[in-house]
mmCIF file of C-alpha atoms in Angstrom:
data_model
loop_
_atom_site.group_PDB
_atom_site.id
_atom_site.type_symbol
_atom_site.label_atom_id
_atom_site.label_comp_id
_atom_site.label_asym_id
_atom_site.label_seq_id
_atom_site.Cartn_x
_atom_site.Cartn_y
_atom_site.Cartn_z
ATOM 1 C CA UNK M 10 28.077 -15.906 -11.114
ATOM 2 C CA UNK M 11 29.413 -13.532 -13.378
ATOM 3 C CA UNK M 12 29.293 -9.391 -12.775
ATOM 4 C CA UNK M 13 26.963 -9.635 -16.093
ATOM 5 C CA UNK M 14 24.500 -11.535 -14.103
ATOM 6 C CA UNK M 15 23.773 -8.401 -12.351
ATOM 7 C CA UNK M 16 20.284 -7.454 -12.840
ATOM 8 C CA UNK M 17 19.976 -4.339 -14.813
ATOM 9 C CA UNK M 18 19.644 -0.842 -13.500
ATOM 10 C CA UNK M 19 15.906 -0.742 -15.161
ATOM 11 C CA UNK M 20 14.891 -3.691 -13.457
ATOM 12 C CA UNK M 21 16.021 -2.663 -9.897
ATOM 13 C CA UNK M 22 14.135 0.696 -10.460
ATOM 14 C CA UNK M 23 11.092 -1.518 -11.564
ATOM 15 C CA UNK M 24 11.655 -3.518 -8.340
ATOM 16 C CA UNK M 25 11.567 -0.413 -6.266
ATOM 17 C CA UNK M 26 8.658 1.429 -7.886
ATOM 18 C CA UNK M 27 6.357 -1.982 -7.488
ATOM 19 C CA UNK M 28 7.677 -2.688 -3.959
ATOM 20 C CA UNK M 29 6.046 0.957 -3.093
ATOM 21 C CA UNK M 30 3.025 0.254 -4.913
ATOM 22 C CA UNK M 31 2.189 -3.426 -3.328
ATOM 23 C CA UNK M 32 3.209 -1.786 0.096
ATOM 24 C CA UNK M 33 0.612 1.078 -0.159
ATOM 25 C CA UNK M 34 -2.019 -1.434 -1.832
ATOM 26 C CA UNK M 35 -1.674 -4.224 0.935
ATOM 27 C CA UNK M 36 -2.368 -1.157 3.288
ATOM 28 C CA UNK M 37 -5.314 0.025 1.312
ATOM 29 C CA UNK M 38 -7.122 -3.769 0.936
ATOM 30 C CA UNK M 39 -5.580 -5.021 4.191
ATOM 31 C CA UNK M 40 -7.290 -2.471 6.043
ATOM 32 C CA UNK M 41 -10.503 -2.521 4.281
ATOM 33 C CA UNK M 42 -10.760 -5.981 4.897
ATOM 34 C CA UNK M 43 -9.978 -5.782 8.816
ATOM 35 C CA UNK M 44 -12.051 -2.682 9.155
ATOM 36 C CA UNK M 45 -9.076 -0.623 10.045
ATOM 37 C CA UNK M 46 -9.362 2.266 7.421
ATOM 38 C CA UNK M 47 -9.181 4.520 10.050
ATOM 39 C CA UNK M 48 -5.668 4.120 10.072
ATOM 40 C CA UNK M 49 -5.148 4.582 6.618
ATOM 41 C CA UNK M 50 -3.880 8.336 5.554
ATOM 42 C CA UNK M 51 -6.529 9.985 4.087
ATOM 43 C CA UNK M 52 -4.704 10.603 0.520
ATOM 44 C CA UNK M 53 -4.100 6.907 0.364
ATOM 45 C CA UNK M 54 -7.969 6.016 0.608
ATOM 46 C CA UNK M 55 -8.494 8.843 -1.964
ATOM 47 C CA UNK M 56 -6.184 7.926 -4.431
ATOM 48 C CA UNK M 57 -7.034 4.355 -4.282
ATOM 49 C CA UNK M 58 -10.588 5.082 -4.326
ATOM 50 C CA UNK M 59 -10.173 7.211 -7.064
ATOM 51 C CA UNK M 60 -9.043 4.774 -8.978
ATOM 52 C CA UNK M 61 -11.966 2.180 -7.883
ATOM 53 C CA UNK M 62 -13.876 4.348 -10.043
ATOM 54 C CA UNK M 63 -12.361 2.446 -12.922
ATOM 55 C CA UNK M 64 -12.309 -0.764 -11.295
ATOM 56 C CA UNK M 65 -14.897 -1.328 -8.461
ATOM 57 C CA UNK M 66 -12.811 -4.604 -6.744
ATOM 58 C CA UNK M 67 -10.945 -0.985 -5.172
ATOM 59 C CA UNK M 68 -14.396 0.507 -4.941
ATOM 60 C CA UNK M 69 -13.747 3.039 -2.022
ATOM 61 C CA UNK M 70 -17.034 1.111 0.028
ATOM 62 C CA UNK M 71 -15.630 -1.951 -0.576
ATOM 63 C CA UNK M 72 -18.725 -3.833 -2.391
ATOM 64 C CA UNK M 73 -15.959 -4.829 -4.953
ATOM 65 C CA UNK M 74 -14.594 -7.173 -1.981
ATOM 66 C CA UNK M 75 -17.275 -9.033 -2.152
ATOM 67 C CA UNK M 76 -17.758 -8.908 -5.836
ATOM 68 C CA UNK M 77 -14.409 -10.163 -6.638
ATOM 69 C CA UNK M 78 -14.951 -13.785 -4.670
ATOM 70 C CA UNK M 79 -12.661 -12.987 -2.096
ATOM 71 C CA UNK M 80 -9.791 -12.861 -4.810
ATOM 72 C CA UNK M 81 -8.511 -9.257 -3.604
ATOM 73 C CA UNK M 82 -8.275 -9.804 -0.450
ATOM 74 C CA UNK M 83 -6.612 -13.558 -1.152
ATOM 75 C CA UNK M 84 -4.136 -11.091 -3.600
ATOM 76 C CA UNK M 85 -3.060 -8.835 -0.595
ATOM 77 C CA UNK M 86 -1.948 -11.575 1.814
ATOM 78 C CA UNK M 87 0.235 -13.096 -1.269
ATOM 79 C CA UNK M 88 1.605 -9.119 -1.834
ATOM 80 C CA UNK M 89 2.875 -9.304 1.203
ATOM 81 C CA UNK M 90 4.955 -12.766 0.643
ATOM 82 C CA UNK M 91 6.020 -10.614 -3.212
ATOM 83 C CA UNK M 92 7.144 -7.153 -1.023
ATOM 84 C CA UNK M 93 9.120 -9.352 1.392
ATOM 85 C CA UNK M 94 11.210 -10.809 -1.668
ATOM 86 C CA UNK M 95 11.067 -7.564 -3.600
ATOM 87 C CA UNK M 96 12.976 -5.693 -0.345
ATOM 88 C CA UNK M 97 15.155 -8.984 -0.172
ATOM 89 C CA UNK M 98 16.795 -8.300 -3.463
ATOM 90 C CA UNK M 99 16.659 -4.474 -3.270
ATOM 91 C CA UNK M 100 18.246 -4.231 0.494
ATOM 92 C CA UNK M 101 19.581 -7.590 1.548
ATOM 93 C CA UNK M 102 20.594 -10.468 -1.035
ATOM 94 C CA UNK M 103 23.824 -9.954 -3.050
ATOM 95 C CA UNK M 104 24.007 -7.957 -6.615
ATOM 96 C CA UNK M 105 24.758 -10.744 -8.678
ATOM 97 C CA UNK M 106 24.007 -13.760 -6.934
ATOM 98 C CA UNK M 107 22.586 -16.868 -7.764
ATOM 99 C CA UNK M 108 19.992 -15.953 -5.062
ATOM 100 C CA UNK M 109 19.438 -12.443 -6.173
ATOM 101 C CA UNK M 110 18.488 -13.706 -9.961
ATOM 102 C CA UNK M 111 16.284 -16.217 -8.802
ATOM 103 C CA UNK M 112 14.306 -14.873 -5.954
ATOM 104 C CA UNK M 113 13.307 -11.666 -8.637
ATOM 105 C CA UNK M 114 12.817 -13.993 -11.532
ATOM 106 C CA UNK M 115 10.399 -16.189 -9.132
ATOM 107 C CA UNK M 116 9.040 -13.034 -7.839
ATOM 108 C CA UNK M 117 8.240 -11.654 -11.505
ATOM 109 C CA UNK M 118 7.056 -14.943 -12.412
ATOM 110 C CA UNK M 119 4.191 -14.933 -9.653
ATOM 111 C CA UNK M 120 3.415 -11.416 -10.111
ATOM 112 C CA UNK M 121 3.196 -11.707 -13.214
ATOM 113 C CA UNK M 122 0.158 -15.181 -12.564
ATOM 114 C CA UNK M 123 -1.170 -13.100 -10.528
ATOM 115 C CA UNK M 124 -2.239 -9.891 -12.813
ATOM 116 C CA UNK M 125 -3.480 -12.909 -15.345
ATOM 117 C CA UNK M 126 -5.556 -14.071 -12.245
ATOM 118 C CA UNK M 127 -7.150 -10.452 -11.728
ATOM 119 C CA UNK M 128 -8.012 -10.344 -15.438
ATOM 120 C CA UNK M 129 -9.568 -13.545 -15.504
ATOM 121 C CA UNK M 130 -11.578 -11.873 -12.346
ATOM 122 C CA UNK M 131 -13.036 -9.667 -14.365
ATOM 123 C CA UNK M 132 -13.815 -11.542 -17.290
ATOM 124 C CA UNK M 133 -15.678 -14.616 -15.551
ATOM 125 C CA UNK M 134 -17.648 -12.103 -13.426
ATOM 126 C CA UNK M 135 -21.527 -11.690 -14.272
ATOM 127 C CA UNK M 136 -20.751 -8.228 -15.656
ATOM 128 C CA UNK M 137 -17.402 -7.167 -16.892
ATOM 129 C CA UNK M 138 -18.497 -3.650 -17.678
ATOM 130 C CA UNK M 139 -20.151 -2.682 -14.456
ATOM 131 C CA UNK M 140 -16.771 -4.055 -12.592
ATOM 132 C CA UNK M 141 -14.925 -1.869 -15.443
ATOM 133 C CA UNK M 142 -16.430 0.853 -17.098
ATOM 134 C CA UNK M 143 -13.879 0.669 -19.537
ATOM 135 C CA UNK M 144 -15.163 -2.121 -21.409
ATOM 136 C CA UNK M 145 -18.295 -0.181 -21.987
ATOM 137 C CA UNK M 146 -15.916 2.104 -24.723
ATOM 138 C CA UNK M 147 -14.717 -1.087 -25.955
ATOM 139 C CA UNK M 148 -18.503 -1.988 -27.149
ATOM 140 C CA UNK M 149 -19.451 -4.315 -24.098
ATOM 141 C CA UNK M 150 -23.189 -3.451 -22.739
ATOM 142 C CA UNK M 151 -23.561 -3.894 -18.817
ATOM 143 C CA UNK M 152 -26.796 -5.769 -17.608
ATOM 144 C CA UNK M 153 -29.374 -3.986 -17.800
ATOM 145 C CA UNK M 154 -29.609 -3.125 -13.192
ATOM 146 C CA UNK M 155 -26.173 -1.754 -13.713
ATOM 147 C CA UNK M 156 -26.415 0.121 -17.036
ATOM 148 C CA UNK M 157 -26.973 3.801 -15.118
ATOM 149 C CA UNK M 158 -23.953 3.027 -12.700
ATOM 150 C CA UNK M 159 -21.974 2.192 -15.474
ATOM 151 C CA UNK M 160 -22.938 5.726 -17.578
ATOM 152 C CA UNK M 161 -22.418 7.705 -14.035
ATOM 153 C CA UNK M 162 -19.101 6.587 -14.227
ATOM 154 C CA UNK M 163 -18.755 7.579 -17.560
ATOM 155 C CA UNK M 164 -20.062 10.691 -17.429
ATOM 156 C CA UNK M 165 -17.785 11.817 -14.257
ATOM 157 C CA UNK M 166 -14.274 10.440 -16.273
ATOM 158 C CA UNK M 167 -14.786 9.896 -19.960
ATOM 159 C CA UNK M 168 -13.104 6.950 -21.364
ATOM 160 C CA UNK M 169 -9.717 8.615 -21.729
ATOM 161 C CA UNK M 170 -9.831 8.851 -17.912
ATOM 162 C CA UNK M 171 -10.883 5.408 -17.534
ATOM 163 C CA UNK M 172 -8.134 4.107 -19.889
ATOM 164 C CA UNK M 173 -5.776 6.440 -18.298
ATOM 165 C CA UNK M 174 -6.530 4.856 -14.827
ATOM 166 C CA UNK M 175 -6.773 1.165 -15.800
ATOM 167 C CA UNK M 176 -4.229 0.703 -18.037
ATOM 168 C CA UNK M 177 -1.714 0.455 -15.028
ATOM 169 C CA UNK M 178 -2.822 -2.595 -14.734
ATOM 170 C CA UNK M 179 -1.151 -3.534 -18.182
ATOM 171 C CA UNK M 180 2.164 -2.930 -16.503
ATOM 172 C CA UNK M 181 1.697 -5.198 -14.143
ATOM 173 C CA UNK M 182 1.809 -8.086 -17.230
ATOM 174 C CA UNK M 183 4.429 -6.530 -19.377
ATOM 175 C CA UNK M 184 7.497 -5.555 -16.579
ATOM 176 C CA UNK M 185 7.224 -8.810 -14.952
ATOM 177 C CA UNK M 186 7.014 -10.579 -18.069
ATOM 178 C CA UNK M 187 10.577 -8.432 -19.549
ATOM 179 C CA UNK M 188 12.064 -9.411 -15.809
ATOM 180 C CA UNK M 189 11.704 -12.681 -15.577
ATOM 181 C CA UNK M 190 12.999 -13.205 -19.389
ATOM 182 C CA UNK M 191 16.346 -11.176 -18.130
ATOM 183 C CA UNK M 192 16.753 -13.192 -15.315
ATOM 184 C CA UNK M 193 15.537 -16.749 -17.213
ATOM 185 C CA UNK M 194 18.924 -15.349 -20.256
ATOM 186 C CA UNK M 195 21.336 -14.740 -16.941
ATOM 187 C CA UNK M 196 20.542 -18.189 -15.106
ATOM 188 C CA UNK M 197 20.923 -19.725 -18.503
ATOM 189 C CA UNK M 198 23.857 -18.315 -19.779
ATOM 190 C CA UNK M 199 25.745 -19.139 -16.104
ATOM 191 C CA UNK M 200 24.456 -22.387 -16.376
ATOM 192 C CA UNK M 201 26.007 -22.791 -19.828
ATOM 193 C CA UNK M 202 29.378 -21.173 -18.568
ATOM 194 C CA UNK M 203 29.275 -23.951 -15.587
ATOM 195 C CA UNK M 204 28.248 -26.659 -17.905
ATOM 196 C CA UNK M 205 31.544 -25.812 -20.336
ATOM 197 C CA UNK M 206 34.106 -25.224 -17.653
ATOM 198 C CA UNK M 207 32.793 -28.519 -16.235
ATOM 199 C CA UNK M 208 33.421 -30.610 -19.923
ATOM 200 C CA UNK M 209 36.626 -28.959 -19.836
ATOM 201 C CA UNK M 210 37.794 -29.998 -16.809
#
């Protein structure tokens, strides 16, 4: 392929910041659900707890484990599959290459299923708002047994706090949405190049 099928300096930065994020929340989840935290650094299990204040499937006891059907522990094993191809196109496969484009775009594509998988989560659970305090700003009452967990956590980080903390989550939809549309205009555009040196051959 051509040099302008290089994937853009934004998107390798992108690549790199989520590989670190998906490595440090495998280890987070992983060892919650193998009962290692006790090899976990401490700052890890406090920032990640800290933000399972927003959204209890992180919940620092790990009740949101069990609350979440088994999904974020099922999400952890497929990070690990998503970091593997991440470090592939970062460290190993060619700038460039047919291989490079595809692997990211495939990589994007799945992240990308899988945020829309964790929203869905939390909108087919029994109550949205206890799993995300947020939604309790938005208007949405928790059930009634979890109405003074859900005002705790309101009163300890206001909804500015919870937005703050949840709407990383957001990012999660919109950069691998933008990457896989660069990489779907490259693989097209080489395709078309291929397809009219082939006619005119």
């Amino acid at each position: 392929m051509a040099a302008s099928s290089e994937l853009p300096s934004w998107v390798r930065a992108w690549l790199a910041v989520a590989s670190l994020l998906v490595a440090l929340d495998c280890v987070y989840i992983l060892s919650m659900v193998y009962g290692a935290g006790g090899l976990v650094p401490s700052v890890l299990l406090e920032l990640w707890g800290w933000y399972g204040e927003s959204d209890t499937q992180y919940a620092a006891s790990g009740a949101g484990l069990a609350a979440s059907n088994g999904w974020i522990a099922t999400q952890s094993k497929f990070n690990v599959l998503e970091l593997a191809a991440q470090l592939a196109v970062l460290f190993v496969l060619p700038r460039g290459s047919p291989a490079a484009l595809l692997t990211t775009m495939v990589t994007s594509i799945c992240t990308l299923y899988k945020t829309l998988l964790y929203m869905a989560v939390i909108a087919h659970t029994p109550d949205p708002a206890h799993m995300v305090p947020l939604l309790a700003c938005l208007g949405m009452q928790p059930l009634p047994q979890n109405a003074a967990s859900v005002a705790s956590a309101l009163a300890k980080d206001g909804c500015a706090a919870q937005f703050f903390k949840f709407q990383f989550n957001f990012w999660w939809i919109v950069c691998p949405a933008a990457v896989a549309c660069v990489c779907w205009r490259r693989i097209a555009n080489a395709l078309s190049k291929v397809s009219k040196a082939a006619k005119q051959a």
